[in-house]
Tab-separated table of C-alpha atoms in Angstrom:
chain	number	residue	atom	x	y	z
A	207	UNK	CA	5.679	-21.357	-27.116
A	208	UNK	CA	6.731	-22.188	-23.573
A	209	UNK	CA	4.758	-23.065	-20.524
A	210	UNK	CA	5.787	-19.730	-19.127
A	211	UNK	CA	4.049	-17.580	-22.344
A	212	UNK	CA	1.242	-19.865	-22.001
A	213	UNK	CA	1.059	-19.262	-18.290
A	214	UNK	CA	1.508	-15.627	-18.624
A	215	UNK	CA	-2.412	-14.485	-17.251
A	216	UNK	CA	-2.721	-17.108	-14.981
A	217	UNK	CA	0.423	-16.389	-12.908
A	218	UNK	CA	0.676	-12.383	-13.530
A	219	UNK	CA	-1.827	-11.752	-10.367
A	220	UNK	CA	0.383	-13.925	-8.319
A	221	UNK	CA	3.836	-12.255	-9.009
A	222	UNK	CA	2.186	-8.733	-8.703
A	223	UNK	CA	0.401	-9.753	-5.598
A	224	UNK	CA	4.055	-10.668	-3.984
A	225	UNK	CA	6.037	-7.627	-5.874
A	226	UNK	CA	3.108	-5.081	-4.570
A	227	UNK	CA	3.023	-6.516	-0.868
A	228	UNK	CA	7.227	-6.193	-0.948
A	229	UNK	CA	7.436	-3.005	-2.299
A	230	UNK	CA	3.926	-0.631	-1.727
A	231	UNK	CA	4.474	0.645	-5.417
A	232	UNK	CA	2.248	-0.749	-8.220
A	233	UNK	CA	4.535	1.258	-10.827
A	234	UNK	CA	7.817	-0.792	-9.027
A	235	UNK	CA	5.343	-3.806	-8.849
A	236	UNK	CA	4.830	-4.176	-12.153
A	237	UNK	CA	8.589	-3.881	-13.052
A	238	UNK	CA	9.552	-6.194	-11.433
A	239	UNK	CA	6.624	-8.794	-12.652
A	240	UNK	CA	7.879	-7.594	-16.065
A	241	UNK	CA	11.749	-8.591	-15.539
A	242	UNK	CA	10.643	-11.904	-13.716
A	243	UNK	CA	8.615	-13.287	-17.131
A	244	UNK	CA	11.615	-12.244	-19.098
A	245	UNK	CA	14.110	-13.936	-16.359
A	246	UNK	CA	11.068	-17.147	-16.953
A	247	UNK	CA	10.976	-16.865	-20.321
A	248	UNK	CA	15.041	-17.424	-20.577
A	249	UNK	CA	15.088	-19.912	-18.187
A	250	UNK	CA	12.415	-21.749	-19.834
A	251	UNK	CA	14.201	-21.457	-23.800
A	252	UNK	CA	17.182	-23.284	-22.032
A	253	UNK	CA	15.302	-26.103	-20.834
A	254	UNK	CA	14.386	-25.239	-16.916
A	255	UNK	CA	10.967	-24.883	-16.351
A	256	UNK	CA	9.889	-26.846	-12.906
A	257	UNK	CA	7.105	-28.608	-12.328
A	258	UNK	CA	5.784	-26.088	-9.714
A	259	UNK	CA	5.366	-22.782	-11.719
A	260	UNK	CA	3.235	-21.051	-8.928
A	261	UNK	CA	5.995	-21.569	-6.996
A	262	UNK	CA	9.104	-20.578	-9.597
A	263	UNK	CA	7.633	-17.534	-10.392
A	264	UNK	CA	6.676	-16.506	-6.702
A	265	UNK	CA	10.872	-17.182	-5.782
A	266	UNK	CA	11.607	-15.203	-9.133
A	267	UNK	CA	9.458	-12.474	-7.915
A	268	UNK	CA	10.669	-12.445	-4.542
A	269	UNK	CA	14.301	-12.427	-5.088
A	270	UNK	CA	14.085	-9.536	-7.870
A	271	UNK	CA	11.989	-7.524	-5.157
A	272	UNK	CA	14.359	-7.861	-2.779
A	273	UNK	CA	16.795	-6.457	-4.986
A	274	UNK	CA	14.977	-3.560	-6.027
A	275	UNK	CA	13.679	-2.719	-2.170
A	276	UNK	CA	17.365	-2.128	-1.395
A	277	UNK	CA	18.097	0.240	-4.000
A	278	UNK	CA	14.492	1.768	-3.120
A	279	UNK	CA	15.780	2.124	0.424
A	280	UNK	CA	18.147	4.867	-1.224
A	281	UNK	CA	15.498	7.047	-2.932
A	282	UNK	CA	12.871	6.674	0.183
A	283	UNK	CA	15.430	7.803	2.805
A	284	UNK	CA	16.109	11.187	1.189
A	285	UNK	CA	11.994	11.484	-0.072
A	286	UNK	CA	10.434	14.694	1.015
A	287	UNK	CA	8.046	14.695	3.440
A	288	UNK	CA	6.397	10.700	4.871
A	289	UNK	CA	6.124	8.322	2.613
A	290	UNK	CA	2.812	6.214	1.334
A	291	UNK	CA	2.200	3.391	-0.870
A	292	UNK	CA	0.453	3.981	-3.897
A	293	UNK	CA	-3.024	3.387	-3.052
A	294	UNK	CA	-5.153	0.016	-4.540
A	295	UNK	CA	-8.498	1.745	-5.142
A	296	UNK	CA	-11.773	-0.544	-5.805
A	297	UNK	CA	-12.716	-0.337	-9.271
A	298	UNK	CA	-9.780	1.573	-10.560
A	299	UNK	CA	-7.346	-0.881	-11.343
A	300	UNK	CA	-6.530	-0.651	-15.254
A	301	UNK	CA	-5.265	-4.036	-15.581
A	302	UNK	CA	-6.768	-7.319	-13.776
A	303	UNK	CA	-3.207	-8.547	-12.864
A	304	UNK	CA	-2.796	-5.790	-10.526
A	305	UNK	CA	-5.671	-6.768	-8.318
A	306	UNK	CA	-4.749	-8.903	-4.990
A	307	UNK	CA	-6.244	-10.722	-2.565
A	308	UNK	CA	-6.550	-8.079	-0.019
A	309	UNK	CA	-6.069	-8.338	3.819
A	310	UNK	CA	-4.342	-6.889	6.668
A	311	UNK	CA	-0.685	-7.084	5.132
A	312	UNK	CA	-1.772	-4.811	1.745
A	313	UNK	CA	-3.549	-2.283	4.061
A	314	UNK	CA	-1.832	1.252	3.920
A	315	UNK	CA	-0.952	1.261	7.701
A	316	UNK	CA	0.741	-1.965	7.231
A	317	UNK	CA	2.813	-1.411	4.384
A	318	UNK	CA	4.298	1.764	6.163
A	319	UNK	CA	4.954	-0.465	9.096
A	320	UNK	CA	6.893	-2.763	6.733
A	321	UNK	CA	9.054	0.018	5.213
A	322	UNK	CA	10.934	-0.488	8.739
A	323	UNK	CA	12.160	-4.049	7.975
A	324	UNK	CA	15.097	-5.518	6.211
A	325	UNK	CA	14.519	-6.893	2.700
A	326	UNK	CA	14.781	-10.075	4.135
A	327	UNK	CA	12.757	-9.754	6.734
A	328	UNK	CA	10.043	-8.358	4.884
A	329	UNK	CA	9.993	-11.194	2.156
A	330	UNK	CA	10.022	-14.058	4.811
A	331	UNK	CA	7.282	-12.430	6.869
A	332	UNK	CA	4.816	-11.665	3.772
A	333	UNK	CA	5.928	-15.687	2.466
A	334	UNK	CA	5.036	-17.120	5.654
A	335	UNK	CA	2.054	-14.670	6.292
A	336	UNK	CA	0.243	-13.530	3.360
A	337	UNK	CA	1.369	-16.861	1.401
A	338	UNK	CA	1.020	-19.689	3.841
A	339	UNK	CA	4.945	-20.945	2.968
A	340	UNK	CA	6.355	-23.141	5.471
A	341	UNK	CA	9.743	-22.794	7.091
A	342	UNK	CA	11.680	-25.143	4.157
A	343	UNK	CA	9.934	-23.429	1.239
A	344	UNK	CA	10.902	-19.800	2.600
A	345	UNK	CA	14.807	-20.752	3.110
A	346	UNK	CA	14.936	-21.798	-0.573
A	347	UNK	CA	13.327	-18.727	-1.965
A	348	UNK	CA	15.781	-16.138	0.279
A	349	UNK	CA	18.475	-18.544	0.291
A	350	UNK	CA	19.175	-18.665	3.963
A	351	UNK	CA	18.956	-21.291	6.431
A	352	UNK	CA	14.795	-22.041	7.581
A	353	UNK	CA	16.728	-21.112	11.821
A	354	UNK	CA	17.766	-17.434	10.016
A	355	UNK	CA	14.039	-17.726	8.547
A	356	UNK	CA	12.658	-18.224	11.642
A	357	UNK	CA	14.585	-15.657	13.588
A	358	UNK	CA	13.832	-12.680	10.238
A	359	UNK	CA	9.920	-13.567	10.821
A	360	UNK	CA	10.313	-13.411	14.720
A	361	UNK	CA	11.722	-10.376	14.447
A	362	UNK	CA	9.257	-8.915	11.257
A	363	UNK	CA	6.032	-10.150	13.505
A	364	UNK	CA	7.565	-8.617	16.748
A	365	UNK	CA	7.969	-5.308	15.168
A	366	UNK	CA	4.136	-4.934	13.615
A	367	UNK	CA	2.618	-6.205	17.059
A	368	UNK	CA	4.380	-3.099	18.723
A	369	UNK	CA	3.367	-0.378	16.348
A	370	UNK	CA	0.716	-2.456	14.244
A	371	UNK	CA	-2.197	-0.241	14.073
A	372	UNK	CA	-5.771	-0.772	15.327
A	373	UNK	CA	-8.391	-2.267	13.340
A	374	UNK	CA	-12.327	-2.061	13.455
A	375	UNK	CA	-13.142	-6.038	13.083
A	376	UNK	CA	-16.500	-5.377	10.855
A	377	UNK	CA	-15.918	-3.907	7.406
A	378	UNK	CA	-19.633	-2.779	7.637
A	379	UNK	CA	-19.032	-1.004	10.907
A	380	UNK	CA	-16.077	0.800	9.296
A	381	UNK	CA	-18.410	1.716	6.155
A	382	UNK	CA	-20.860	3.057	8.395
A	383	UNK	CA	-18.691	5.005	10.042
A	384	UNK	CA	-16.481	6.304	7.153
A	385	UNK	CA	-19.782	7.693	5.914
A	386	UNK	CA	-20.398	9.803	9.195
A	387	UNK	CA	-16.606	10.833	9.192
A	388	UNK	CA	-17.086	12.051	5.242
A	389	UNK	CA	-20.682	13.354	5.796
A	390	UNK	CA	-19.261	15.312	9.349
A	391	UNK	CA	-16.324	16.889	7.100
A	392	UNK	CA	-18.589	17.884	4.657
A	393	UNK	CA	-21.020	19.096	7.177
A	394	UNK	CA	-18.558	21.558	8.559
A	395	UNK	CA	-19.007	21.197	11.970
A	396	UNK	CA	-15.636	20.546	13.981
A	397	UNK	CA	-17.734	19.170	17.026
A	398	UNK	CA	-19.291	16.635	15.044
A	399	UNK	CA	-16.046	15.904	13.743
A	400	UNK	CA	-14.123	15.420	16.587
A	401	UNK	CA	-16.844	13.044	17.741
A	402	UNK	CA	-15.750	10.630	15.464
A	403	UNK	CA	-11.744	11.171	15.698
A	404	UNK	CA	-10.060	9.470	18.538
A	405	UNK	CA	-7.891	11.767	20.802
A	406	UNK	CA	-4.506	10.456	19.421
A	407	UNK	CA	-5.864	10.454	15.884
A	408	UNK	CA	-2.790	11.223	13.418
A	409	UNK	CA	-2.707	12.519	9.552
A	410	UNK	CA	-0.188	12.001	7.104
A	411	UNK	CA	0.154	13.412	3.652
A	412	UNK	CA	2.495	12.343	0.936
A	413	UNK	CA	2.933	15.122	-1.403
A	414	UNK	CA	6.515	13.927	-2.489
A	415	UNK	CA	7.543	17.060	-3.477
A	416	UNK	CA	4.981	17.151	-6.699
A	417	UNK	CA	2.132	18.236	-4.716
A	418	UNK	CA	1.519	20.653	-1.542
A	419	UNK	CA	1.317	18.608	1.593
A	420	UNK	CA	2.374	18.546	5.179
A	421	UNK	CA	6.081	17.848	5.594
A	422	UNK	CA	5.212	16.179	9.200
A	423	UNK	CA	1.695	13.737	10.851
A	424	UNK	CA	-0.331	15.907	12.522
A	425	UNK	CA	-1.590	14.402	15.577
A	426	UNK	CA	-4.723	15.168	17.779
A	427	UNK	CA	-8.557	15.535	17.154
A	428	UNK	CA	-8.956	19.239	17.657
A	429	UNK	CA	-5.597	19.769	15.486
A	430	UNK	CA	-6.807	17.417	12.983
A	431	UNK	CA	-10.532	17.817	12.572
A	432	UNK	CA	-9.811	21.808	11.916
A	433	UNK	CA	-7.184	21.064	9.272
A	434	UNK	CA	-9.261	18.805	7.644
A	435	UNK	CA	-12.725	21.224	7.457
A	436	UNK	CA	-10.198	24.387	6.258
A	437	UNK	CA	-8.973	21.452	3.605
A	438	UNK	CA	-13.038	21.010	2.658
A	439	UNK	CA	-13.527	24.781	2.650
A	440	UNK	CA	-10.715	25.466	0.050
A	441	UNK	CA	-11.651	22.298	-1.932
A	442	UNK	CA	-15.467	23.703	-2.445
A	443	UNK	CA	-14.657	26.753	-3.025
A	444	UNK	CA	-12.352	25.096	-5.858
A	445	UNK	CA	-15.217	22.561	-7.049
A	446	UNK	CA	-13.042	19.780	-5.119
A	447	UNK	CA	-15.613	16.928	-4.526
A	448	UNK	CA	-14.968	13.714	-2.445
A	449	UNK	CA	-16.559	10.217	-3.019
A	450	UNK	CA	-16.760	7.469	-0.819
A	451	UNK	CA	-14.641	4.123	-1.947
A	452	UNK	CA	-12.336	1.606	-0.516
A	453	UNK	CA	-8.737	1.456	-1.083
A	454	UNK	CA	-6.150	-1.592	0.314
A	455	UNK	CA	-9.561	-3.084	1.549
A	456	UNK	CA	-9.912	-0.083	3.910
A	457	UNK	CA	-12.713	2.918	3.516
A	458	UNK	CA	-11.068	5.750	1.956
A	459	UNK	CA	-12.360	8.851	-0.069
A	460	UNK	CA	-11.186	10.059	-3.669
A	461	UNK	CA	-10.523	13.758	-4.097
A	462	UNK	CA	-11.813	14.488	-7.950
A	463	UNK	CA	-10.623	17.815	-9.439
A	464	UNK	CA	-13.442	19.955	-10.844
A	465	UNK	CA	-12.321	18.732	-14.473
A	466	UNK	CA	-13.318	15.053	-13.227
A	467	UNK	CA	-9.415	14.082	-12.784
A	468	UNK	CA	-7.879	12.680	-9.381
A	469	UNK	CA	-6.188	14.829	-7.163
A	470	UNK	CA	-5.619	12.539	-3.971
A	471	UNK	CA	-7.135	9.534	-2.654
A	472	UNK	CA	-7.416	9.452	1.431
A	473	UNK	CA	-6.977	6.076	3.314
A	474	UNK	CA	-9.013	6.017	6.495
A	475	UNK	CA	-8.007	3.659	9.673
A	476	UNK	CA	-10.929	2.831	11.815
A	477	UNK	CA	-10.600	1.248	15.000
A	478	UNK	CA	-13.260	1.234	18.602
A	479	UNK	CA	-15.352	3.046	16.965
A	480	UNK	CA	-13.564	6.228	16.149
A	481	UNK	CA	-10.592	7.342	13.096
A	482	UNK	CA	-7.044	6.690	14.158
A	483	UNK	CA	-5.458	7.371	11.350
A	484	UNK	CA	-6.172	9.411	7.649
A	485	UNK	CA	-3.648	9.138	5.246
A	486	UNK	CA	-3.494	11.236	2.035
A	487	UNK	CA	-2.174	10.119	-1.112
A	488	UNK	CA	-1.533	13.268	-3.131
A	489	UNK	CA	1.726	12.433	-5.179
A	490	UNK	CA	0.601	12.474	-8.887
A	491	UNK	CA	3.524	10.008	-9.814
A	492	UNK	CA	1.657	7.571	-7.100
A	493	UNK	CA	-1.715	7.964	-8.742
A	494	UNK	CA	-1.436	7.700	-12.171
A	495	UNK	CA	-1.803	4.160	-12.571
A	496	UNK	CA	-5.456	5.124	-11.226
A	497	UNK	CA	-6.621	7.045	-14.557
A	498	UNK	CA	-6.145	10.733	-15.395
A	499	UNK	CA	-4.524	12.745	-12.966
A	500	UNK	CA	-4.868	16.643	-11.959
A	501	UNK	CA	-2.278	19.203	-11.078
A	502	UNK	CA	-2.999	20.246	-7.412
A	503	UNK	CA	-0.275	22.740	-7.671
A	504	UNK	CA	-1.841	24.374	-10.290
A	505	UNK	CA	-5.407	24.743	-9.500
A	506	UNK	CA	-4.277	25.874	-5.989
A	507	UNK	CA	-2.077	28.516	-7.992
A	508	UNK	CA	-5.330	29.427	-9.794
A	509	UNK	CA	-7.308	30.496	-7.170
C-alpha cells in the first residue's frame, strides 16, 4: 500500500477544503478530490511520492480545479436565473471530509464574488489567503512566475474590496439578530421586518431551472420584506417550516417540506446591525448532498 492510500483520511479534508473554496460546488468538489487520489495513487505506483504530501496533494487539487472551473465557466454563463454555491450547512455534512475550516473566503457572498475572477486568479488568491502560501510556493502550484502571482492576487484582492460585502464582526450579534429577522418573518408584520432589513437590502434565489425562483435580486426593504412574508404565508399554509442553523459559517434558515425533506436553505448576510443580503438556495441538484430532498415544484403544483 502506498503512502497516498495510507494518507487517504488524513489529507481528504484538505483537498476538499481547496476544491470547495475554487469551485462553490461540493458535488464538483468532491470530483475533483476523487481524480486527484487516483492522479496520487499513479504517481505514487511509479515511484514519485514527495516528501511534502500536504503540499502534493494541495498542487494536485489546485491544478485539476482550475481545469474544471474553466469548463464550469461554460455551463454557469448560460445557467438560468443567479447563481449560488451549494450551501455548507452545520450538522449536515454526510461525510467528515467535506467539512472546512470556515471563514470569510467559504462564506456564500464571497464565493459569488469569486465567480468574477480568472481561474488563476482565484487559485492564487485562495493559496495565498485561505492557505497562508507564500509567493514561491504559489508560482509552483499555477506554474507561473511568483511577479504574475503577485499581480493575479493584486488584482483578485482589489476586486473583493470593491464589491466585498459587509460583515457583522460578532457571530453572536449576528445569531441574535438572525433570530429577530426569522421570528419578525414568522411574526408577519412587514414593519417589524423592515426594521431589521437595511434600505439597500438585496435577495437572490437560485432555482436553476429545477425549482420556482426569481430570475433577477430583488433589492429594497419594503420590496423585500413583503416578498418574503407572502413567501411565509404560502409556506404555512403548505406546512413549510423554517429552522434556525448556520451555513458557510453565516446564520441561515432551512426550509423543511411538510414530509420532513429540504426544500431550500437561506443564507443570511448581517452587517451594522441590519440584513444586507438573503440568499436562497432552492436548486434540488445543489442540496442533495444535504440528505433527502423535496420537490418544490410539486407541492406548489399541489396546492
Amino acid at each position: 500500500m502506498t503512502v497516498i492510500a495510507q494518507s487517504h483520511d488524513e489529507l481528504r479534508p484538505l483537498m476538499f477544503s481547496v476544491a470547495y473554496r475554487m469551485l462553490g460546488s461540493v458535488a464538483e468538489a468532491e470530483d475533483v478530490v476523487q481524480e486527484a487520489f487516483l492522479k496520487m495513487t499513479r504517481a505514487a505506483t511509479d515511484g514519485t511520492e514527495p516528501d511534502n504530501l500536504d503540499a502534493w496533494a494541495t498542487t494536485v487539487t489546485t491544478r485539476l480545479a482550475i481545469d474544471t472551473l474553466r469548463s464550469a465557466r461554460v455551463r454557469r454563463e448560460a445557467y438560468v436565473g443567479p447563481w449560488l454555491p451549494e450551501p455548507l450547512v452545520e450538522g449536515r455534512a454526510p461525510d467528515p471530509a467535506t467539512r472546512v475550516e470556515l471563514d470569510d473566503s467559504v462564506s456564500a457572498a464571497v464565493l459569488v464574488l469569486m465567480e468574477q475572477l480568472t481561474p488563476i486568479e482565484r487559485a492564487v488568491f485562495i493559496l495565498r489567503e485561505a492557505l497562508g502560501y507564500d509567493y514561491p510556493a504559489i508560482a509552483e502550484v499555477v506554474e507561473a512566475s511568483q511577479s504574475t502571482c503577485r499581480q493575479h492576487f493584486s488584482r483578485a484582492r482589489r476586486h473583493l474590496a470593491e464589491g466585498r460585502p459587509r460583515f457583522e464582526a460578532s457571530a453572536e450579534r449576528r445569531d441574535e439578530l438572525a433570530m429577530a429577522f426569522l421570528a419578525a418573518v414568522a411574526g408577519g408584520g412587514l414593519e417589524d421586518l423592515e426594521a431589521l432589513l437595511a434600505e439597500d437590502v438585496t435577495f437572490w434565489g437560485d432555482g436553476g431551472g429545477k425549482a420556482p425562483a426569481i430570475q433577477k435580486p430583488m433589492h429594497g426593504a419594503t420590496a423585500v420584506g413583503r416578498f418574503l412574508l407572502g413567501l411565509v404565508r404560502r409556506g404555512d399554509a403548505l406546512g413549510i417550516r423554517l429552522e434556525f442553523t448556520h451555513a458557510n459559517g453565516d446564520p441561515a434558515v432551512l426550509e423543511i417540506g411538510p414530509d420532513g425533506d429540504l426544500l431550500g436553505v437561506l443564507m443570511i448576510d448581517i452587517a451594522d446591525g441590519r440584513v444586507v443580503g438573503l440568499r436562497n438556495q432552492i436548486n434540488p441538484d445543489k442540496l442533495e448532498h444535504l440528505g433527502p430532498v423535496g420537490d418544490m415544484t410539486a407541492l406548489l403544483a399541489g396546492s
